[in-house]
Short mmCIF file of C-alpha atoms and ligand atoms in Angstrom, two decimals:
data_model
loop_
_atom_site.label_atom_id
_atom_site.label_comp_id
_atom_site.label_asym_id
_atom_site.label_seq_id
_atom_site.Cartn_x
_atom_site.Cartn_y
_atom_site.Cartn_z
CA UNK S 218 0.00 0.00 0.00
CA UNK S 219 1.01 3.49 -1.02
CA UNK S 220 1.45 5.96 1.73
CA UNK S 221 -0.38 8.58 -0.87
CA UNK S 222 -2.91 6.17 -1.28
CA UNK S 223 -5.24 8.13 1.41
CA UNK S 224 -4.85 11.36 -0.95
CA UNK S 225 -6.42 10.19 -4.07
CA UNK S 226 -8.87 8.65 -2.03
CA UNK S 227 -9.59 11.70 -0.29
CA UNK S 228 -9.07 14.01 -3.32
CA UNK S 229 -11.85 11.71 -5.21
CA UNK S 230 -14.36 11.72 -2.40
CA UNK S 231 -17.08 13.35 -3.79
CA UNK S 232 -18.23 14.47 0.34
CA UNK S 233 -15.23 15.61 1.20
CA UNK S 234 -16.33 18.98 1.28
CA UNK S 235 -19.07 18.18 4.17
CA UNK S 236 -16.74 17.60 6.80
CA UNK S 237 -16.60 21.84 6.52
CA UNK S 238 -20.27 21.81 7.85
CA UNK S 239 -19.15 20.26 11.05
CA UNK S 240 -17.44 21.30 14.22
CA UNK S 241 -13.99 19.45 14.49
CA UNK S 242 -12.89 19.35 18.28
CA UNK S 243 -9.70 21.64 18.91
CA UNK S 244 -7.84 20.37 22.16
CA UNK S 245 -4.91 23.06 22.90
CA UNK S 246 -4.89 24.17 19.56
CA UNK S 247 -4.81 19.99 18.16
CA UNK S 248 -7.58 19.27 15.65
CA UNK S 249 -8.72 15.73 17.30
CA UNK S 250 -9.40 12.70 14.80
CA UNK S 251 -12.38 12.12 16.00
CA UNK S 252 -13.48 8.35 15.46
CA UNK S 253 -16.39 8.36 17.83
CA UNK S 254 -19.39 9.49 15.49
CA UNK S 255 -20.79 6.66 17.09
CA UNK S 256 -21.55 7.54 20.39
CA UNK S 257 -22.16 10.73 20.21
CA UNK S 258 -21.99 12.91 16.64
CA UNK S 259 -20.15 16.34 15.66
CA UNK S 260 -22.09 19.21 15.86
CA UNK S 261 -23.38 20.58 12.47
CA UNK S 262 -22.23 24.41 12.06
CA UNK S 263 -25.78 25.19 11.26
CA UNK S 264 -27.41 23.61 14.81
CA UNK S 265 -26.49 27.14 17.10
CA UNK S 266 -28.11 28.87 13.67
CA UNK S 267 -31.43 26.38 13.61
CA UNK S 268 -31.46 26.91 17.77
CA UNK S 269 -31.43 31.01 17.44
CA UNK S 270 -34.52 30.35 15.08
CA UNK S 271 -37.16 28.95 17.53
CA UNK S 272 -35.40 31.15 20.11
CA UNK S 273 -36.15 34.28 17.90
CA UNK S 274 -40.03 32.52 17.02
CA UNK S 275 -40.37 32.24 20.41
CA UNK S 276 -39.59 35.71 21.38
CA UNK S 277 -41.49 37.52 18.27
CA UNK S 278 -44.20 35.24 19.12
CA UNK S 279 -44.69 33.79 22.38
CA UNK S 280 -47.41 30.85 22.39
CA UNK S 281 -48.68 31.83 18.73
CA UNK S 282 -45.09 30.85 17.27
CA UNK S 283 -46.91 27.06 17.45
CA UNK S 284 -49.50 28.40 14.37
CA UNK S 285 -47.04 31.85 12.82
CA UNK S 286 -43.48 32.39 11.76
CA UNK S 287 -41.82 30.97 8.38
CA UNK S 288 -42.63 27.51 10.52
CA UNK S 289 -45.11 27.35 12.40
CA UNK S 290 -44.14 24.94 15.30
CA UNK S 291 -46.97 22.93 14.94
CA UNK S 292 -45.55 21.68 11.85
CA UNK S 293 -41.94 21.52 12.01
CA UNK S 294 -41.67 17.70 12.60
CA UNK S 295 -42.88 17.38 9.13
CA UNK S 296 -39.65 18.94 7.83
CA UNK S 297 -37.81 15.62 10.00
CA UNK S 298 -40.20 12.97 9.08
CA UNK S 299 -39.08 12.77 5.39
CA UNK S 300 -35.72 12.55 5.60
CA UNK S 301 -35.62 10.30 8.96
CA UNK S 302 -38.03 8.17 6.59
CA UNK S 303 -35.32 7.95 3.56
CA UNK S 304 -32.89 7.14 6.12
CA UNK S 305 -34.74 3.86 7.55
CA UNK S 306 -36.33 3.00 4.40
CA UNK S 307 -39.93 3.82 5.36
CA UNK S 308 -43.23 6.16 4.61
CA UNK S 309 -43.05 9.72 6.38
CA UNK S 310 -46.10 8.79 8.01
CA UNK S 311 -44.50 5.54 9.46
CA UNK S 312 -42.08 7.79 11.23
CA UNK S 313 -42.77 9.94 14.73
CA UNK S 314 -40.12 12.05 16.30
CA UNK S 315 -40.75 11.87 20.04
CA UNK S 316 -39.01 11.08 23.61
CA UNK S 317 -35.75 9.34 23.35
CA UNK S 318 -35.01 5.78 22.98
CA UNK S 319 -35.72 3.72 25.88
CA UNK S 320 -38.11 5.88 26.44
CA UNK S 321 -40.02 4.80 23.34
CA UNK S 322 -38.62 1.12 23.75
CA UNK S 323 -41.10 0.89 26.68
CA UNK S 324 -44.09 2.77 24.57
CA UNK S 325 -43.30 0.28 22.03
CA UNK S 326 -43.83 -2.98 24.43
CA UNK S 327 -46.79 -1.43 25.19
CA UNK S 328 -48.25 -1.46 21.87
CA UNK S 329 -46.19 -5.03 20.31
CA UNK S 330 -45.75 -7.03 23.42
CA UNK S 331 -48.96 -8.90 23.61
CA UNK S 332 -48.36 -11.93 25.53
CA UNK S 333 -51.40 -14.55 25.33
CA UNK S 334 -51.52 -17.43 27.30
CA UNK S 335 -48.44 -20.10 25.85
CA UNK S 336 -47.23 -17.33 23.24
CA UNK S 337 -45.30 -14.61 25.30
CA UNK S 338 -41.31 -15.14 24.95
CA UNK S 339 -39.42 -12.44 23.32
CA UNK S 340 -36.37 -13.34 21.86
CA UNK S 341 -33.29 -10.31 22.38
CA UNK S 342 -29.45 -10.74 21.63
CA UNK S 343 -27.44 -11.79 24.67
CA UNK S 344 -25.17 -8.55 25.88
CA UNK S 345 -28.04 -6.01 24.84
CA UNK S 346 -27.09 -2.45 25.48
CA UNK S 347 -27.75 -2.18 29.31
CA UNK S 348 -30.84 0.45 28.98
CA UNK S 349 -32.49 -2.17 26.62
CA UNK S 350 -32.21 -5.04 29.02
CA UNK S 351 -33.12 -2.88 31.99
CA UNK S 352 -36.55 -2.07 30.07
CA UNK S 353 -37.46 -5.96 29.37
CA UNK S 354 -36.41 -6.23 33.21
CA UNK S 355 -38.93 -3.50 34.39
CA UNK S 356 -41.30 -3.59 31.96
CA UNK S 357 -42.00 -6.92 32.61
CA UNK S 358 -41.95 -7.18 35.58
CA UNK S 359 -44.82 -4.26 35.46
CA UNK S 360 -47.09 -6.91 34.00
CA UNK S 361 -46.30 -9.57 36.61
CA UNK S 362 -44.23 -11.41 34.15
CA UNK S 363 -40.86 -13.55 35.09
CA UNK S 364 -38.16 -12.29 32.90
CA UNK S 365 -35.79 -15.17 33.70
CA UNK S 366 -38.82 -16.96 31.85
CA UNK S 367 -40.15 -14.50 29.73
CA UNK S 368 -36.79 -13.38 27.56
CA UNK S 369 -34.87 -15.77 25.56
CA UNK S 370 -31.10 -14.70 24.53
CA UNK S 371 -29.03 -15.93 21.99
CA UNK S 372 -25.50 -16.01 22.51
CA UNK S 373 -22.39 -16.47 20.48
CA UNK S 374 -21.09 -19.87 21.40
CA UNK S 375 -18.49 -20.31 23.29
CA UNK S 376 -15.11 -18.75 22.17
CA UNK S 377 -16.91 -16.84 19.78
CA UNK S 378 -17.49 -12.76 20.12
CA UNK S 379 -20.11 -12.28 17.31
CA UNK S 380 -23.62 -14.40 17.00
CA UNK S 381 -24.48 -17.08 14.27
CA UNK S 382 -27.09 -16.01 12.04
CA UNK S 383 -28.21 -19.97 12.01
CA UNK S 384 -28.11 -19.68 15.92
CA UNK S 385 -30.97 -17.05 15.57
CA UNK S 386 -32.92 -18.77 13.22
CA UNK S 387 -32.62 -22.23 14.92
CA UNK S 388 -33.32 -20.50 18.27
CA UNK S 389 -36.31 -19.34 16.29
CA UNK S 390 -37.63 -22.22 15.35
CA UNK S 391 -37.37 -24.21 18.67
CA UNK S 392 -39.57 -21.47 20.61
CA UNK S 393 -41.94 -20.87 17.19
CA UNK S 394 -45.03 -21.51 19.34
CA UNK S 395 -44.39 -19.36 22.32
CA UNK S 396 -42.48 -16.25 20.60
CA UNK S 397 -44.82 -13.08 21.23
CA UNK S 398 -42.28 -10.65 20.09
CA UNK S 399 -38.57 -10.46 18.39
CA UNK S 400 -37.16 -7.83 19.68
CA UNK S 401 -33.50 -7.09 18.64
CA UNK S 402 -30.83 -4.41 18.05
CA UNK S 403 -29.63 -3.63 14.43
CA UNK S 404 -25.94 -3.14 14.83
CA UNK S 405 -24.36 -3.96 18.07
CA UNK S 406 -22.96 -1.32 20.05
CA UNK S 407 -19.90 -3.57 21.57
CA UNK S 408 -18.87 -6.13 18.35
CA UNK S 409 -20.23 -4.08 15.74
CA UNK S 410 -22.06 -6.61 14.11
CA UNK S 411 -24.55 -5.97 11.97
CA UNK S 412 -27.66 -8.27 11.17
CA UNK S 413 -29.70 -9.36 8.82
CA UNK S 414 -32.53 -7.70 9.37
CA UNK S 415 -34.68 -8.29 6.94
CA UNK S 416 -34.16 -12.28 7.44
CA UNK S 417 -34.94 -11.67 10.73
CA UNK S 418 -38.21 -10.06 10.32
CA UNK S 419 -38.99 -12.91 7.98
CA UNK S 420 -38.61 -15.52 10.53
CA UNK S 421 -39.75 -14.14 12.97
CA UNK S 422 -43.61 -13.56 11.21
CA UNK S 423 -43.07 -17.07 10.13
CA UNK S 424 -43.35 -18.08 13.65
CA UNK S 425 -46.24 -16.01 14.44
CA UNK S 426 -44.55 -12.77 16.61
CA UNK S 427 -44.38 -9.44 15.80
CA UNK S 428 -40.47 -8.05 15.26
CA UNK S 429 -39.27 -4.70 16.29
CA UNK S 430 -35.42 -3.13 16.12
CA UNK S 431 -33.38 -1.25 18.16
CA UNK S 432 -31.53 0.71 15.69
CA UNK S 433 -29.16 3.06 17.86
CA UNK S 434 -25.98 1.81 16.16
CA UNK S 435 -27.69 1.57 12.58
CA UNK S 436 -29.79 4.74 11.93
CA UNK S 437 -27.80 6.97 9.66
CA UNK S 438 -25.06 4.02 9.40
CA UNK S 439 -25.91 0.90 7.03
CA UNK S 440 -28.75 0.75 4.55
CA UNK S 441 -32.37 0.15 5.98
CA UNK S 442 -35.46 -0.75 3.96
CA UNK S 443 -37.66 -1.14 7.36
CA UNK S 444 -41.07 -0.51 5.38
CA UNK S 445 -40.38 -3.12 2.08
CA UNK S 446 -39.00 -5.67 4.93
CA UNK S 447 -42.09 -4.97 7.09
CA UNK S 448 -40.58 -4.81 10.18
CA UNK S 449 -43.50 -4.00 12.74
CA UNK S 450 -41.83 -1.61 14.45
CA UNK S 451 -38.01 0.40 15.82
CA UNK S 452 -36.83 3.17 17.41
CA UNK S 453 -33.15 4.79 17.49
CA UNK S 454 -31.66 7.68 19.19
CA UNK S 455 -30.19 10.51 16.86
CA UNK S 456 -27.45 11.50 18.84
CA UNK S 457 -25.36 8.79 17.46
CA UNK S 458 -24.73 8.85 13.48
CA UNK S 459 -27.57 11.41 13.15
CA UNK S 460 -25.89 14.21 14.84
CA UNK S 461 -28.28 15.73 16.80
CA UNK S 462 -26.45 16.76 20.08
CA UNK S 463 -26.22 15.05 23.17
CA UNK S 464 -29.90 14.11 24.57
CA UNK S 465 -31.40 14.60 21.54
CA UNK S 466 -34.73 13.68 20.98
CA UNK S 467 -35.26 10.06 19.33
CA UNK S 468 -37.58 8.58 16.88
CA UNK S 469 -39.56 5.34 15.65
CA UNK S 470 -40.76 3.82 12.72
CA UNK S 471 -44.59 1.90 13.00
CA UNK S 472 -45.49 0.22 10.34
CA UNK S 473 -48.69 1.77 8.72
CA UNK S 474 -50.63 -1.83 8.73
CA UNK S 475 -50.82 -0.84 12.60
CA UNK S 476 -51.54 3.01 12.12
CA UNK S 477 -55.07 2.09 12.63
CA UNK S 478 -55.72 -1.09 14.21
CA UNK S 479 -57.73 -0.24 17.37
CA UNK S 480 -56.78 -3.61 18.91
CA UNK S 481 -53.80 -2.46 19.65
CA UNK S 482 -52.93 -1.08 23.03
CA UNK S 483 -51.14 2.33 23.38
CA UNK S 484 -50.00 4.60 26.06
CA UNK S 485 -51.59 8.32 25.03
CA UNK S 486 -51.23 12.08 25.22
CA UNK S 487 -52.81 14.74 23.73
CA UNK S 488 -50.23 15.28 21.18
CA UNK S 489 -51.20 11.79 19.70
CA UNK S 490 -54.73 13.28 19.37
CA UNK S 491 -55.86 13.95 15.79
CA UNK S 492 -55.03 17.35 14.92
CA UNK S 493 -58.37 18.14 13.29
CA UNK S 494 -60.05 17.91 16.68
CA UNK S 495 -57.09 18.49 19.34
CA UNK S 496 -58.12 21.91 20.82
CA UNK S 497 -61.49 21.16 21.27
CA UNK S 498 -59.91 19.09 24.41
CA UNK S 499 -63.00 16.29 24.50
CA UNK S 500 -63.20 13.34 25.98
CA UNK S 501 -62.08 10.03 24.70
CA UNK S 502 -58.72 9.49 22.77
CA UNK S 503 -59.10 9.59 19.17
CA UNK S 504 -55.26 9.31 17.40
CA UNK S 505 -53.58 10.71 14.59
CA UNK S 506 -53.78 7.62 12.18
CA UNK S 507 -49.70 7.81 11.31
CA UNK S 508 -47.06 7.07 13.68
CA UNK S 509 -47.74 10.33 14.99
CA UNK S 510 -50.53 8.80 16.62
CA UNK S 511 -47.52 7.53 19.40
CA UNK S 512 -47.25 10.75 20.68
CA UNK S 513 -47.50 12.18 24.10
CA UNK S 514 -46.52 15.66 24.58
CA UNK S 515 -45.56 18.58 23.37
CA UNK S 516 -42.44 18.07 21.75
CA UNK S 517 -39.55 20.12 22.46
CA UNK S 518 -38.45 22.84 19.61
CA UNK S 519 -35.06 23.31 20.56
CA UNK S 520 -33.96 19.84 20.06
CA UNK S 521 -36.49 19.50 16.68
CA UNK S 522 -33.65 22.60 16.03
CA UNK S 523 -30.97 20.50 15.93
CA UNK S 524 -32.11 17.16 14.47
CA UNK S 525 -33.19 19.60 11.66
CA UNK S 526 -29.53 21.00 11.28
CA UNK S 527 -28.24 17.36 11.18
CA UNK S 528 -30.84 16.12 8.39
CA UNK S 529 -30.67 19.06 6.19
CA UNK S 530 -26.90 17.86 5.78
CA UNK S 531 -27.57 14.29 5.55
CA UNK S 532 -30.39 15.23 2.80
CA UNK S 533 -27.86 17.14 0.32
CA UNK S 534 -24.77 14.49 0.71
CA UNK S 535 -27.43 12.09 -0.50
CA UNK S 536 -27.78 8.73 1.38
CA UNK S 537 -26.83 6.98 -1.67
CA UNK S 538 -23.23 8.51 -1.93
CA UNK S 539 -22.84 8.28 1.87
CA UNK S 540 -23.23 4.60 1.54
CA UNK S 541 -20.59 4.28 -0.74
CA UNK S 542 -18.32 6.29 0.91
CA UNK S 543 -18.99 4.37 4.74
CA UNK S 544 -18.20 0.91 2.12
CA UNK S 545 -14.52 2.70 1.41
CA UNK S 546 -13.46 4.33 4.41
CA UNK S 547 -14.67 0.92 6.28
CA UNK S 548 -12.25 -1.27 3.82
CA UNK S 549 -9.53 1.04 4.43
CA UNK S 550 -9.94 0.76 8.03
CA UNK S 551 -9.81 -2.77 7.87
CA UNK S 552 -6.75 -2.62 5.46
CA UNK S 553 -4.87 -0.36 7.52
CA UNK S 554 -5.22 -2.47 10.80
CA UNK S 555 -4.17 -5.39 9.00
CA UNK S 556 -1.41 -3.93 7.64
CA UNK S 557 -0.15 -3.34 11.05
CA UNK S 558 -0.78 -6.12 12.71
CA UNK S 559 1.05 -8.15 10.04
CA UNK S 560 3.81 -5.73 10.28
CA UNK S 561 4.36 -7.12 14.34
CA UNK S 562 6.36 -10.19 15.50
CA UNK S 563 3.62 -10.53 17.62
CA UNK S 564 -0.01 -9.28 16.04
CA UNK S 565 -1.48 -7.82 19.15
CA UNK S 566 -4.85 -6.95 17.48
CA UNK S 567 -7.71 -9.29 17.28
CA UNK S 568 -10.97 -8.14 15.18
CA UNK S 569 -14.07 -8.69 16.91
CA UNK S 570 -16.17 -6.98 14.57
CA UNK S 571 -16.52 -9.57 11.36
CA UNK S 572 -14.42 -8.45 8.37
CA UNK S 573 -16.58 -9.57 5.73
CA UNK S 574 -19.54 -8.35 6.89
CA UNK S 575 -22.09 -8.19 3.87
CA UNK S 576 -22.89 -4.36 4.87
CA UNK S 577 -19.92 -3.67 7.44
CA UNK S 578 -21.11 -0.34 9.11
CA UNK S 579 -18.59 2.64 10.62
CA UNK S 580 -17.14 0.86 13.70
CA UNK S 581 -14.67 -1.50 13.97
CA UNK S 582 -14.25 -3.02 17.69
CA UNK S 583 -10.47 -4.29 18.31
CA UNK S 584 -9.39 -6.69 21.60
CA UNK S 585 -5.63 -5.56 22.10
CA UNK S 586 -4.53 -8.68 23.11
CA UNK S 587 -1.65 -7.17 25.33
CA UNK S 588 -0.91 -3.34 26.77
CA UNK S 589 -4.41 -2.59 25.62
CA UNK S 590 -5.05 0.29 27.56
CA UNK S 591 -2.09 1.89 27.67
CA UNK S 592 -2.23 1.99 23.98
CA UNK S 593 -5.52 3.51 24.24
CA UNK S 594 -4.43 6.55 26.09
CA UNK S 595 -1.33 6.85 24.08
CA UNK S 596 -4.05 7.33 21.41
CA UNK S 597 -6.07 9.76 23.03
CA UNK S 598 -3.08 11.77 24.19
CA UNK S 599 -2.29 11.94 20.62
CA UNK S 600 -5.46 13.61 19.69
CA UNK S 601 -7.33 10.52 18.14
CA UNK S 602 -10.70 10.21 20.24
CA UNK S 603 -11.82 6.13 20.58
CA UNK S 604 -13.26 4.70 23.11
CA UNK S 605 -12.02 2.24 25.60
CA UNK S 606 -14.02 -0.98 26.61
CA UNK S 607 -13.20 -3.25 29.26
CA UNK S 608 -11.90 -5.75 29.38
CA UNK S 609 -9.63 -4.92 26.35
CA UNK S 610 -11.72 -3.39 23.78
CA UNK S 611 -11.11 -0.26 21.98
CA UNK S 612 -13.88 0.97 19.22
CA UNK S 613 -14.41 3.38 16.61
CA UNK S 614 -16.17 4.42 13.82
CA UNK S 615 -15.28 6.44 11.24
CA UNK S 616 -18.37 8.36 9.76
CA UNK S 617 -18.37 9.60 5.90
CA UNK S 618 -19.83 13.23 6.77
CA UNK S 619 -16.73 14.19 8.37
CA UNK S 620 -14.08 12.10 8.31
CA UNK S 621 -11.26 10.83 5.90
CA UNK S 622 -8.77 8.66 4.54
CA UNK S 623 -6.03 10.68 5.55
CA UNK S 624 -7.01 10.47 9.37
CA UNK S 625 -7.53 6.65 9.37
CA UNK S 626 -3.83 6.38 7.68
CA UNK S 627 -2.45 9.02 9.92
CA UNK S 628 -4.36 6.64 12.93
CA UNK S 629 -2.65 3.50 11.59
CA UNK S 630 0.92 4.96 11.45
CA UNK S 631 0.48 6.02 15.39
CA UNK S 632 -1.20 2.72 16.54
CA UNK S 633 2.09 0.78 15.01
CA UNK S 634 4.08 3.57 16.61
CA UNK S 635 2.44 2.83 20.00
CA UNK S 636 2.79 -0.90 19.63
CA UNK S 637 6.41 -1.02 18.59
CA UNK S 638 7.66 0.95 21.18
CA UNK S 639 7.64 0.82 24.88
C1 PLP B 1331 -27.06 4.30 22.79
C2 PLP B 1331 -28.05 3.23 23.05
C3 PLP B 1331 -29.11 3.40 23.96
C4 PLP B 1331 -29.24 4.67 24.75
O1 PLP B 1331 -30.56 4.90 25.15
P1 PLP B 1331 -31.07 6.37 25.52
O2 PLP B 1331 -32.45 6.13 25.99
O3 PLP B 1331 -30.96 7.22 24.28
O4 PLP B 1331 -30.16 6.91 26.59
C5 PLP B 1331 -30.02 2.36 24.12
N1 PLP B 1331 -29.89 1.20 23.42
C6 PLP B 1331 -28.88 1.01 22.54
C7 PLP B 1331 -28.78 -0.27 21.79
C8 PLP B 1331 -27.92 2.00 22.36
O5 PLP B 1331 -26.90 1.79 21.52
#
């Protein structure tokens, strides 16, 4: 490999120029690599700009900035429902901006988890983000359910870091009778695997349950088609690869073959209530029949500001082009870390993220199998933000908005720097 080879890549990147529209942390006068788009996203130039606007609505308007202004509040989500809904592959009426993730996770049970008699086992990946499994915890104990007995896991097998696809599927199949829901995370947040969502769905109605993602990790990362795969339901947060700031609010995707199915159960607020009818404050819940129909409250304007700022930017790279460029900058990753692992007597870094992963997404997850986190603060202290696992992990994710090929080389070199000497 060329040690230009980063600068044709970069000079042919047709987004090279977005990484401008972002704010690139400065740490005593260092411009950081930042590899951690994953956890929590760069701020768009454009989000104090999109803040000062409801701020300024607010103050020429008071209450009536909700119905006046250049957007009337009431109607700002609609500006984030249509590009959230080319992101996960869905209908802008499948999609409702509310809350934030676990958050909607429990709303969600509410609505999909509908345990009858034999037929109430949800199946989860084992190692679940810690908020998810807390929620199945809770939430079912709230309905005077067992979780022990209630949630199945599937685990890699032993030795292994990543799960089987067949070892879904088979786990499937044995509980096909008493599966009420699927309920399972689209990337995960530790290995970086991604899964096959789509088979997953598949199987999953084959059996008889309804199948629902957590898609923190893949939201604005790989490719989702969540309406043409007709997953039931999902929710994400879009402070990860969406870039909305930390906190900001999240989202979900309902199918619209539930939008108006009145068995379904449903925690409600008034901001669910159709909007025809809403200030005439009667009795008796009657929703918004759209995802919308979810809500609760009144959502909050300031952090529709910023989700705005982010989307506007994902909506002119194109999510096409973004795709491709996530493909290259996740080969060259992959490339570079080989490169210096073969270059060791002793290759200290094992992938636990797959390599030939179908639809690989940003983040690559390394064990260091020795001096692993002394390594990792030698890379922070060098300006190159990861993050650092126990017991040995370190993870991150380059994102194609704003970074390059020239940081992931320049992150290579000082890795085999680290490792060589003591
Ligand atoms: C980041 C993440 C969360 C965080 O949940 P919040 O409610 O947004 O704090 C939950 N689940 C998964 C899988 C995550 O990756």
């Amino acid at each position: 490999m060329q040690s230009t080879d980063y600068e044709l890549l970069d000079a042919a990147d047709p987004l090279k120029d977005f990484r401008e529209q972002f704010i690139i942390p400065v740490i005593n006068g260092k411009e950081q690599v930042y590899f951690l788009g994953n956890s929590l996203g760069l701020q768009p130039r454009t989000a104090s700009w999109e803040i000062s606007n409801v701020l300024d609505q607010w103050a020429m308007y008071g209450v009536e900035g909700f119905f006046t202004g250049d957007k009337p509040w009431l109607e700002f989500h609609e500006q984030l429902k249509r590009p959230l809904a080319s992101i996960v592959g869905a209908f802008p009426d499948e999609i409702s901006v509310m809350n934030q993730l676990t958050v909607n996770l429990h709303l969600m049970m509410v609505t999909f988890y509908r345990p009858n008699g034999k037929r109430k086992k949800i199946i989860c990946e084992a190692k679940a983000f810690p908020s998810d499994q807390y929620m199945f915890e809770t939430h079912l104990k709230s309905l005077g359910l067992d979780p022990e007995e209630v949630v199945i896991e599937v685990h890699p097998r032993r030795g292994e870091q990543t799960i089987r696809d067949e070892d879904i599927f088979q786990t499937i199949d044995q509980h096909r009778d008493e599966i009420a829901l699927i309920l399972w995370g689209g990337l995960n947040y530790y290995t970086g695997q991604a899964f096959d969502l789509k088979a997953v769905t598949k199987a999953g109605h084959d059996a008889g349950a309804m199948v629902g993602f957590d898609l923190a990790h893949a939201a604005g990362n790989i490719p989702l088609q969540l309406h043409d795969w007709n997953v039931d339901f999902a929710c994400w947060c879009n402070y990860k690869y969406l870039n909305a700031g930390p906190g900001a609010v999240g989202a979900v995707f309902i199918n619209e073959q539930h939008h108006r199915d009145e068995s379904l159960h449903r925690f409600a607020g008034w901001w669910g209530y159709d909007l025809a009818t809403r200030f005439q404050m009667e009795k008796g819940f009657k929703p918004i029949q759209s995802a919308e129909g979810w809500q609760l409250s009144t959502p909050s304007m300031l952090l529709y500001a910023t989700l705005k700022a982010s989307l506007d930017i994902f909506a002119n790279a194109g999510i096409k082009q973004l795709h491709e460029k996530r493909r290259k900058l996740n080969a060259y990753l992959h490339q570079t870390l080989q490169h210096v692992n073969a270059s060791l007597d002793e290759p200290i870094i094992e992938f636990i993220t797959p390599i030939n992963q179908s639809e690989p997404g940003c983040q690559v997850s390394l064990f260091m199998k020795s001096r692993g986190r002394e390594i990792y603060d030698g890379l922070m202290q060098a300006g190159f933000i990861v993050d650092w696992r126990e017991p040995s992990v370190i993870r991150l994710a380059p994102v194609p908005l704003y970074n390059t090929f020239a940081e992931i080389a320049k992150f290579g070199e000082h890795l085999q720097t680290l490792i060589t000497t003591h």
